[in-house]
Tab-separated table of C-alpha atoms in Angstrom:
chain	number	residue	atom	x	y	z
W	27	MET	CA	-0.116	0.111	0.256
W	28	SER	CA	3.076	2.361	0.938
W	29	SER	CA	4.487	2.129	-2.887
W	30	LEU	CA	4.369	5.471	-4.153
W	31	GLY	CA	4.204	4.261	-8.152
W	32	PHE	CA	1.468	2.090	-7.511
W	33	GLN	CA	-0.367	4.954	-5.511
W	34	SER	CA	0.353	7.480	-7.723
W	35	LEU	CA	-1.014	5.548	-10.909
W	36	TYR	CA	-3.901	5.001	-9.018
W	37	ARG	CA	-4.202	8.171	-8.919
W	38	GLN	CA	-3.639	9.503	-12.166
W	39	LEU	CA	-5.742	6.868	-14.033
W	40	ASN	CA	-8.885	7.234	-11.739
W	41	ALA	CA	-8.319	11.118	-12.246
W	42	ALA	CA	-8.396	10.377	-15.988
W	43	GLY	CA	-11.819	8.731	-15.558
W	44	ILE	CA	-10.158	5.199	-15.703
W	45	GLY	CA	-12.093	3.155	-12.744
W	46	THR	CA	-9.351	1.522	-11.380
W	47	HIS	CA	-9.508	-0.815	-7.979
W	48	ARG	CA	-6.845	-2.279	-5.726
W	49	ALA	CA	-6.106	-5.774	-5.087
W	50	PHE	CA	-3.289	-7.136	-2.718
W	51	LEU	CA	-2.184	-10.817	-1.932
W	52	PRO	CA	-3.933	-11.841	2.074
W	53	ASP	CA	-2.151	-10.860	4.735
W	54	ALA	CA	-1.936	-14.662	6.268
W	55	TRP	CA	-0.425	-15.916	2.851
W	56	GLU	CA	3.033	-17.890	3.729
W	57	PRO	CA	5.339	-16.626	1.105
W	58	LEU	CA	8.159	-19.164	2.522
W	59	SER	CA	6.121	-22.067	2.553
W	60	LEU	CA	3.898	-21.207	-0.423
W	61	ARG	CA	0.938	-22.218	1.611
W	62	TRP	CA	-2.347	-20.564	0.851
W	63	PRO	CA	-3.971	-19.496	4.386
W	64	GLN	CA	-6.895	-22.196	5.223
W	65	PRO	CA	-9.841	-21.912	4.512
W	66	LYS	CA	-8.670	-20.524	1.292
W	67	ARG	CA	-10.704	-17.642	0.338
W	68	PRO	CA	-10.829	-15.898	-3.069
W	69	ILE	CA	-8.949	-12.631	-3.775
W	70	LEU	CA	-11.312	-9.755	-4.007
W	71	SER	CA	-10.919	-5.971	-5.234
W	72	TYR	CA	-10.495	-3.715	-2.108
W	73	GLU	CA	-13.226	-1.053	-3.675
W	74	ALA	CA	-15.799	-3.139	-4.623
W	75	GLU	CA	-15.031	-7.091	-3.113
W	76	ARG	CA	-15.388	-8.107	-6.857
W	77	PRO	CA	-13.703	-11.418	-7.835
W	78	LEU	CA	-10.139	-10.804	-9.410
W	79	SER	CA	-11.220	-12.564	-12.437
W	80	SER	CA	-14.162	-10.658	-12.893
W	81	TYR	CA	-11.901	-7.790	-14.218
W	82	PRO	CA	-11.050	-7.236	-17.844
W	83	VAL	CA	-7.246	-5.738	-16.773
W	84	ILE	CA	-4.880	-6.564	-14.216
W	85	GLY	CA	-2.044	-5.054	-13.842
W	86	LEU	CA	0.788	-5.882	-11.150
W	87	SER	CA	3.620	-4.112	-10.321
W	88	ILE	CA	6.554	-6.024	-9.521
W	89	ALA	CA	9.576	-4.507	-7.850
W	90	TYR	CA	12.698	-7.612	-8.218
W	91	GLU	CA	12.565	-10.790	-9.005
W	92	LEU	CA	11.284	-12.612	-5.688
W	93	GLU	CA	7.871	-10.628	-6.179
W	94	ILE	CA	7.257	-13.091	-9.172
W	95	VAL	CA	6.198	-15.747	-6.645
W	96	GLY	CA	3.639	-13.386	-5.303
W	97	VAL	CA	2.565	-12.866	-8.504
W	98	ILE	CA	2.605	-16.892	-8.869
W	99	ARG	CA	0.131	-17.059	-5.946
W	100	LEU	CA	-1.896	-13.860	-6.683
W	101	LEU	CA	-3.127	-15.619	-10.307
W	102	GLU	CA	-3.327	-19.008	-8.284
W	103	GLY	CA	-6.021	-17.310	-5.939
W	104	ALA	CA	-7.699	-15.404	-8.473
W	105	GLY	CA	-8.319	-18.586	-10.058
W	106	ILE	CA	-6.760	-17.108	-13.540
W	107	PRO	CA	-4.196	-19.286	-15.299
W	108	VAL	CA	-0.428	-18.565	-14.064
W	109	LEU	CA	0.999	-18.913	-17.893
W	110	ALA	CA	0.120	-16.480	-20.512
W	111	ALA	CA	0.254	-19.410	-23.191
W	112	SER	CA	-2.207	-20.946	-21.089
W	113	ARG	CA	-5.589	-18.111	-20.824
W	114	GLY	CA	-8.111	-18.295	-22.901
W	115	PRO	CA	-10.352	-15.413	-24.639
W	116	ARG	CA	-12.739	-15.190	-21.327
W	117	ASP	CA	-9.333	-14.467	-19.070
W	118	PRO	CA	-8.313	-11.110	-18.230
W	119	ILE	CA	-5.302	-8.998	-19.886
W	120	ILE	CA	-2.475	-9.068	-17.224
W	121	ILE	CA	-0.293	-6.252	-17.614
W	122	GLY	CA	3.214	-6.174	-15.854
W	123	GLY	CA	5.657	-3.539	-15.073
W	124	GLY	CA	7.123	-1.540	-12.275
W	125	PRO	CA	11.295	-1.291	-11.213
W	126	LEU	CA	11.631	-4.920	-12.281
W	127	THR	CA	11.702	-4.144	-15.689
W	128	PHE	CA	14.728	-2.030	-15.789
W	129	SER	CA	16.789	-4.782	-14.179
W	130	ASN	CA	15.446	-8.004	-15.267
W	131	PRO	CA	12.100	-7.941	-17.155
W	132	SER	CA	12.404	-11.393	-18.880
W	133	VAL	CA	11.570	-13.300	-16.146
W	134	ALA	CA	8.161	-11.503	-15.880
W	135	LEU	CA	7.620	-12.617	-19.639
W	136	PRO	CA	5.854	-16.023	-19.143
W	137	PHE	CA	3.368	-14.776	-16.780
W	138	VAL	CA	2.186	-11.704	-18.418
W	139	ASP	CA	0.286	-11.049	-21.321
W	140	VAL	CA	1.785	-7.603	-21.969
W	141	LEU	CA	5.024	-6.017	-20.100
W	142	LEU	CA	5.122	-2.366	-20.143
W	143	VAL	CA	8.854	-1.874	-19.993
W	144	GLY	CA	10.169	1.537	-17.597
W	145	GLU	CA	7.831	4.628	-16.172
W	146	ALA	CA	4.332	3.645	-16.392
W	147	GLU	CA	3.100	7.125	-16.396
W	148	ALA	CA	4.566	7.511	-19.928
W	149	ARG	CA	2.519	4.773	-21.591
W	150	LEU	CA	-0.097	3.505	-19.468
W	151	PRO	CA	-2.662	5.489	-20.153
W	152	GLU	CA	-2.616	4.992	-24.021
W	153	LEU	CA	-1.899	0.957	-23.517
W	154	LEU	CA	-5.268	0.744	-21.681
W	155	ALA	CA	-7.106	2.931	-24.509
W	156	THR	CA	-5.412	0.816	-27.056
W	157	ILE	CA	-7.044	-2.413	-24.890
W	158	GLU	CA	-10.173	-0.668	-24.621
W	159	ALA	CA	-10.483	-0.251	-28.467
W	160	ALA	CA	-10.027	-3.703	-29.248
W	161	GLY	CA	-13.871	-4.033	-28.074
W	162	GLY	CA	-13.233	-7.012	-26.247
W	163	ASP	CA	-11.343	-8.762	-28.464
W	164	ARG	CA	-8.296	-10.635	-26.368
W	165	ARG	CA	-6.020	-11.463	-28.909
W	166	ARG	CA	-6.382	-8.548	-31.008
W	167	ALA	CA	-6.312	-6.565	-27.762
W	168	ILE	CA	-2.733	-7.656	-27.163
W	169	GLU	CA	-1.556	-7.571	-30.597
W	170	ALA	CA	-2.183	-3.893	-31.211
W	171	ALA	CA	-0.523	-3.201	-27.759
W	172	ALA	CA	2.391	-4.850	-28.921
W	173	ALA	CA	2.509	-2.218	-31.817
W	174	LEU	CA	2.866	0.675	-28.784
W	175	ASP	CA	6.565	1.676	-27.990
W	176	ASN	CA	7.991	0.623	-24.494
W	177	VAL	CA	5.782	-2.644	-24.858
W	178	ILE	CA	6.394	-5.787	-25.242
W	179	VAL	CA	4.022	-9.490	-25.582
W	180	GLY	CA	4.507	-11.802	-22.737
W	181	GLU	CA	4.689	-15.705	-23.515
W	182	ILE	CA	1.476	-15.716	-25.196
W	183	ASP	CA	2.433	-18.768	-27.452
W	184	GLU	CA	4.997	-20.875	-25.779
W	185	GLY	CA	8.244	-20.549	-26.188
W	186	ARG	CA	8.193	-17.414	-27.961
W	187	PHE	CA	9.324	-14.344	-26.971
W	188	GLU	CA	9.883	-10.836	-28.595
W	189	PRO	CA	13.075	-8.804	-28.228
W	190	LEU	CA	13.011	-6.111	-25.369
W	191	PRO	CA	11.985	-2.450	-25.854
W	192	PRO	CA	13.576	0.585	-24.807
W	193	PRO	CA	12.062	1.741	-21.114
W	194	ALA	CA	9.514	4.346	-21.031
W	195	ARG	CA	10.700	7.870	-19.795
W	196	ALA	CA	8.150	10.272	-18.296
W	197	ASP	CA	8.403	13.558	-19.058
W	198	LYS	CA	8.910	16.016	-16.218
W	199	SER	CA	5.339	17.786	-16.588
W	200	LEU	CA	4.225	14.289	-15.592
W	201	LEU	CA	6.179	14.472	-12.122
W	202	PRO	CA	6.118	14.771	-9.347
W	203	ALA	CA	4.809	11.452	-8.042
W	204	TYR	CA	3.001	11.505	-5.152
W	205	SER	CA	0.572	9.730	-2.693
W	206	ALA	CA	-3.309	9.490	-3.635
W	207	ILE	CA	-3.844	7.365	-0.285
W	208	LEU	CA	-3.222	8.460	3.793
W	209	THR	CA	-3.617	5.506	6.252
W	210	PRO	CA	-2.191	4.570	9.441
W	211	ASP	CA	-2.591	1.090	8.638
W	212	THR	CA	0.792	0.674	6.283
W	213	GLU	CA	4.239	0.177	6.634
W	214	LEU	CA	4.826	4.264	6.314
W	215	ALA	CA	1.781	5.115	8.544
W	216	GLU	CA	0.221	8.465	7.875
W	217	MET	CA	3.187	9.420	5.845
W	218	PHE	CA	2.564	11.520	2.629
W	219	LEU	CA	5.117	10.682	0.307
W	220	VAL	CA	6.399	12.941	-2.963
W	221	GLU	CA	8.969	12.347	-5.357
W	222	PRO	CA	10.870	16.073	-5.795
W	223	GLU	CA	13.496	14.370	-8.213
W	224	ARG	CA	13.787	11.269	-10.530
W	225	GLY	CA	16.995	9.476	-11.629
W	226	CYS	CA	20.511	9.911	-10.757
W	227	SER	CA	23.605	11.400	-12.263
W	228	ARG	CA	26.092	9.211	-10.302
W	229	ARG	CA	27.228	5.995	-11.710
W	230	CYS	CA	27.346	3.529	-9.201
W	231	THR	CA	27.895	0.331	-11.156
W	232	PHE	CA	25.341	-2.187	-9.346
W	233	CYS	CA	22.405	0.502	-9.322
W	234	VAL	CA	19.860	0.184	-11.984
W	235	MET	CA	19.048	4.123	-11.653
W	236	ARG	CA	22.537	4.898	-12.445
W	237	GLY	CA	23.261	8.022	-14.642
W	238	GLY	CA	24.324	7.005	-18.196
W	239	THR	CA	21.478	4.846	-18.339
W	240	ILE	CA	17.887	4.879	-19.763
W	241	ALA	CA	16.247	4.783	-16.425
W	242	GLY	CA	18.876	6.955	-14.925
W	243	GLY	CA	19.464	10.687	-15.734
W	244	MET	CA	18.149	13.105	-12.648
W	245	ARG	CA	15.048	15.280	-13.331
W	246	ILE	CA	15.053	17.780	-10.950
W	247	LEU	CA	11.756	19.908	-9.944
W	248	PRO	CA	11.679	23.244	-9.001
W	249	LYS	CA	11.164	23.344	-4.817
W	250	GLU	CA	7.815	24.865	-5.447
W	251	ARG	CA	6.086	21.501	-7.193
W	252	PRO	CA	6.227	19.006	-4.581
W	253	LEU	CA	5.505	21.745	-2.022
W	254	SER	CA	2.656	22.645	-4.060
W	255	VAL	CA	1.001	19.029	-3.937
W	256	LEU	CA	0.995	18.398	-0.107
W	257	PRO	CA	-2.405	18.756	1.620
W	258	ALA	CA	-3.256	20.397	4.309
W	259	GLU	CA	-3.930	17.194	6.670
W	260	ALA	CA	-0.368	15.382	5.981
W	261	LYS	CA	1.797	15.894	9.031
W	262	ARG	CA	4.505	13.621	7.678
W	263	VAL	CA	6.539	14.209	4.393
W	264	GLY	CA	8.840	11.560	3.057
W	265	LEU	CA	10.826	12.603	0.016
W	266	VAL	CA	11.155	10.000	-2.490
W	267	GLY	CA	14.217	9.269	-4.772
W	268	ALA	CA	17.062	8.010	-6.288
W	269	ALA	CA	19.252	10.409	-5.105
W	270	VAL	CA	17.242	13.304	-2.988
W	271	THR	CA	20.473	14.929	-1.666
W	272	ASP	CA	21.911	15.436	-4.107
W	273	LEU	CA	19.130	18.003	-4.991
W	274	PRO	CA	20.463	21.401	-5.231
W	275	HIS	CA	17.587	23.047	-3.118
W	276	LEU	CA	16.844	20.060	-0.881
W	277	GLU	CA	18.025	21.940	2.552
W	278	ALA	CA	15.562	24.862	1.041
W	279	LEU	CA	13.058	22.128	0.933
W	280	VAL	CA	13.306	20.454	3.933
W	281	ALA	CA	13.288	24.147	5.967
W	282	ASP	CA	9.951	24.872	4.269
W	283	ILE	CA	8.604	21.153	5.259
W	284	VAL	CA	9.382	21.574	8.775
W	285	ASP	CA	8.847	25.664	9.348
W	286	SER	CA	5.034	24.247	8.260
W	287	GLY	CA	4.871	21.792	11.561
W	288	ARG	CA	5.050	18.327	9.398
W	289	GLY	CA	7.697	15.501	10.246
W	290	VAL	CA	9.913	14.655	7.481
W	291	ALA	CA	11.969	11.695	6.085
W	292	ILE	CA	13.951	11.000	3.493
W	293	SER	CA	14.849	7.852	1.571
W	294	SER	CA	18.439	7.977	1.297
W	295	LEU	CA	21.052	10.661	2.907
W	296	ARG	CA	24.582	11.173	1.441
W	297	ALA	CA	27.158	11.523	3.442
W	298	ASP	CA	29.764	13.944	1.763
W	299	ARG	CA	25.706	16.142	1.668
W	300	LEU	CA	25.530	16.546	5.328
W	301	THR	CA	25.527	20.278	6.814
W	302	PRO	CA	24.999	21.424	10.267
W	303	ARG	CA	22.122	23.134	9.115
W	304	PHE	CA	20.771	20.369	7.438
W	305	LEU	CA	21.064	18.306	10.152
W	306	ARG	CA	19.286	20.610	12.376
W	307	ASP	CA	16.144	20.782	10.049
W	308	LEU	CA	16.031	17.258	10.157
W	309	GLN	CA	16.100	16.856	13.965
W	310	ARG	CA	13.187	19.504	13.945
W	311	GLY	CA	11.638	17.181	11.239
W	312	GLY	CA	11.931	14.121	13.805
W	313	TYR	CA	15.053	12.814	13.169
W	314	ARG	CA	17.258	10.987	15.737
W	315	THR	CA	19.015	8.451	13.882
W	316	ILE	CA	20.932	9.304	10.650
W	317	THR	CA	21.268	6.917	7.978
W	318	VAL	CA	24.061	7.085	5.196
W	319	ALA	CA	25.627	4.420	2.770
W	320	SER	CA	29.215	3.229	2.290
W	321	ASP	CA	28.215	0.169	0.152
W	322	GLY	CA	31.479	-1.123	-0.735
W	323	ILE	CA	33.748	-2.476	2.509
W	324	SER	CA	36.546	-0.529	1.766
W	325	GLU	CA	38.129	2.264	-0.180
W	326	ARG	CA	39.196	-0.019	-2.866
W	327	MET	CA	35.946	-1.647	-3.442
W	328	ARG	CA	34.208	1.892	-3.289
W	329	LEU	CA	36.100	2.884	-6.536
W	330	VAL	CA	35.236	-0.453	-8.027
W	331	LEU	CA	31.974	-0.059	-7.292
W	332	ASP	CA	31.938	3.595	-8.610
W	333	ARG	CA	30.877	4.518	-5.257
W	334	ARG	CA	32.093	7.710	-4.656
W	335	VAL	CA	31.994	8.112	-1.019
W	336	LYS	CA	35.405	8.470	1.089
W	337	GLU	CA	36.319	7.842	4.709
W	338	GLU	CA	36.568	11.125	5.340
W	339	ASP	CA	32.997	11.566	4.222
W	340	LEU	CA	31.764	8.968	6.654
W	341	LEU	CA	33.867	10.347	9.308
W	342	ARG	CA	32.475	13.734	9.057
W	343	ALA	CA	29.156	12.448	9.343
W	344	ALA	CA	29.770	10.853	12.200
W	345	GLN	CA	31.161	13.945	13.872
W	346	LEU	CA	28.277	16.185	12.597
W	347	THR	CA	25.894	14.015	14.085
W	348	ALA	CA	27.538	13.240	17.270
W	349	GLU	CA	28.037	17.008	17.407
W	350	ALA	CA	24.011	17.630	16.486
W	351	GLY	CA	23.261	15.489	18.981
W	352	PHE	CA	21.607	12.578	17.155
W	353	HIS	CA	21.113	9.135	19.092
W	354	LYS	CA	23.470	7.458	16.442
W	355	LEU	CA	25.128	7.003	12.925
W	356	LYS	CA	23.219	3.908	10.525
W	357	VAL	CA	25.666	2.617	7.991
W	358	TYR	CA	24.597	0.498	5.053
W	359	GLU	CA	27.195	-1.955	3.607
W	360	MET	CA	26.834	-4.237	0.930
W	361	ILE	CA	28.808	-7.305	1.104
W	362	GLY	CA	30.163	-10.300	-1.263
W	363	ALA	CA	30.821	-7.997	-4.346
W	364	PRO	CA	32.985	-9.586	-7.192
W	365	GLY	CA	36.959	-9.154	-6.380
W	366	GLU	CA	36.278	-8.614	-2.369
W	367	THR	CA	39.138	-9.895	-0.574
W	368	ASP	CA	39.472	-10.413	3.086
W	369	ALA	CA	41.897	-7.201	3.236
W	370	ASP	CA	38.924	-5.436	2.509
W	371	ALA	CA	36.577	-6.499	5.411
W	372	ASP	CA	40.207	-6.364	7.603
W	373	GLU	CA	39.689	-2.509	6.561
W	374	LEU	CA	35.953	-2.539	7.328
W	375	ILE	CA	36.335	-3.456	10.686
W	376	ARG	CA	39.355	-1.361	11.559
W	377	PHE	CA	36.659	1.540	10.218
W	378	ALA	CA	33.991	0.798	11.911
W	379	SER	CA	35.847	0.652	15.086
W	380	GLU	CA	36.916	4.167	14.274
W	381	LEU	CA	33.477	5.309	13.526
W	382	ALA	CA	32.225	4.258	16.889
W	383	SER	CA	35.124	5.969	18.753
W	384	ILE	CA	32.909	9.112	17.400
W	385	GLN	CA	29.547	8.060	17.319
W	386	ARG	CA	27.110	5.331	18.398
W	387	LEU	CA	27.122	2.934	15.260
W	388	THR	CA	24.811	0.389	13.446
W	389	LEU	CA	26.147	-1.553	10.398
W	390	THR	CA	23.558	-2.836	8.359
W	391	PHE	CA	24.328	-5.468	5.626
W	392	SER	CA	23.096	-6.174	2.643
W	393	THR	CA	24.523	-9.215	0.835
W	394	PHE	CA	25.403	-8.523	-2.931
W	395	VAL	CA	23.341	-10.897	-5.208
W	396	ALA	CA	25.363	-10.943	-8.978
């Protein structure tokens, strides 16, 4: 429910007069055992409590490969054939999209009828209009959709795949993405999300949003754009993006948000962008812990990954946060990158001890998956 892309499309389509309802996997589903909760119940839409299989089109937002398991279970629970090649003329058209399409879209193709590659704001309304124009003829609708830019047909004929198209890229006029729903019952409870920039100018080699890719390339919005969409009832604002801390006017934007009496949260902070004034405003906005990313576990590995954060930046972040009175500094690390050695791990141990002598420290490790 807290996904900004999902909420932004929900708002965009309903505003355009395209009736859009939501549906979710049951909370009690056990993804590790792959067992359905018993007794098994049909998956219904949230707004109308209609069976999912009764809708003509179903859109799936897929973030990464492991979510394909959820796609399979959702289709099974809805009574829809899991494989696109097994569906008949009365089955809904399944559209796939989301962040997965920037990294490894091919894994979704056996399960979707149509895959929209890239940023859906740029192409989804046209795709839905094309499907509607087919007048209920499922095969004709899918073939017409395949003629659109940034769209590929799934494996509707077993064993046949088309080349992947380039990703769609939303014009700045369609931005920012922002929340359509405020609720206390989500991971980011009562937080209004807004995207003040999209993409990234940096070139970290492990990131699908790195500059130089079609997905990357930073699109910066004027400070007034995200401020203009904040509703009066929003008490906490989350600034979401791949490189929010690289916004040239970020300090002024955060100051305006907290001056309005709202709390603030940012999806990521760069150690080399922290200043005393910025930290004071984050504190006023509710921050008690500052989180930054090192990613490479040594200076050498950060250079290999083109992650340009240096030891001196992290040491300075520890010093600034300690002086400002923050409870602790949390540092994200990525371990297991190609070329990593025991010497790199030894350097991390030495450096972590140095950081911990300045500020209370938490290290969070993610395992690199090739």
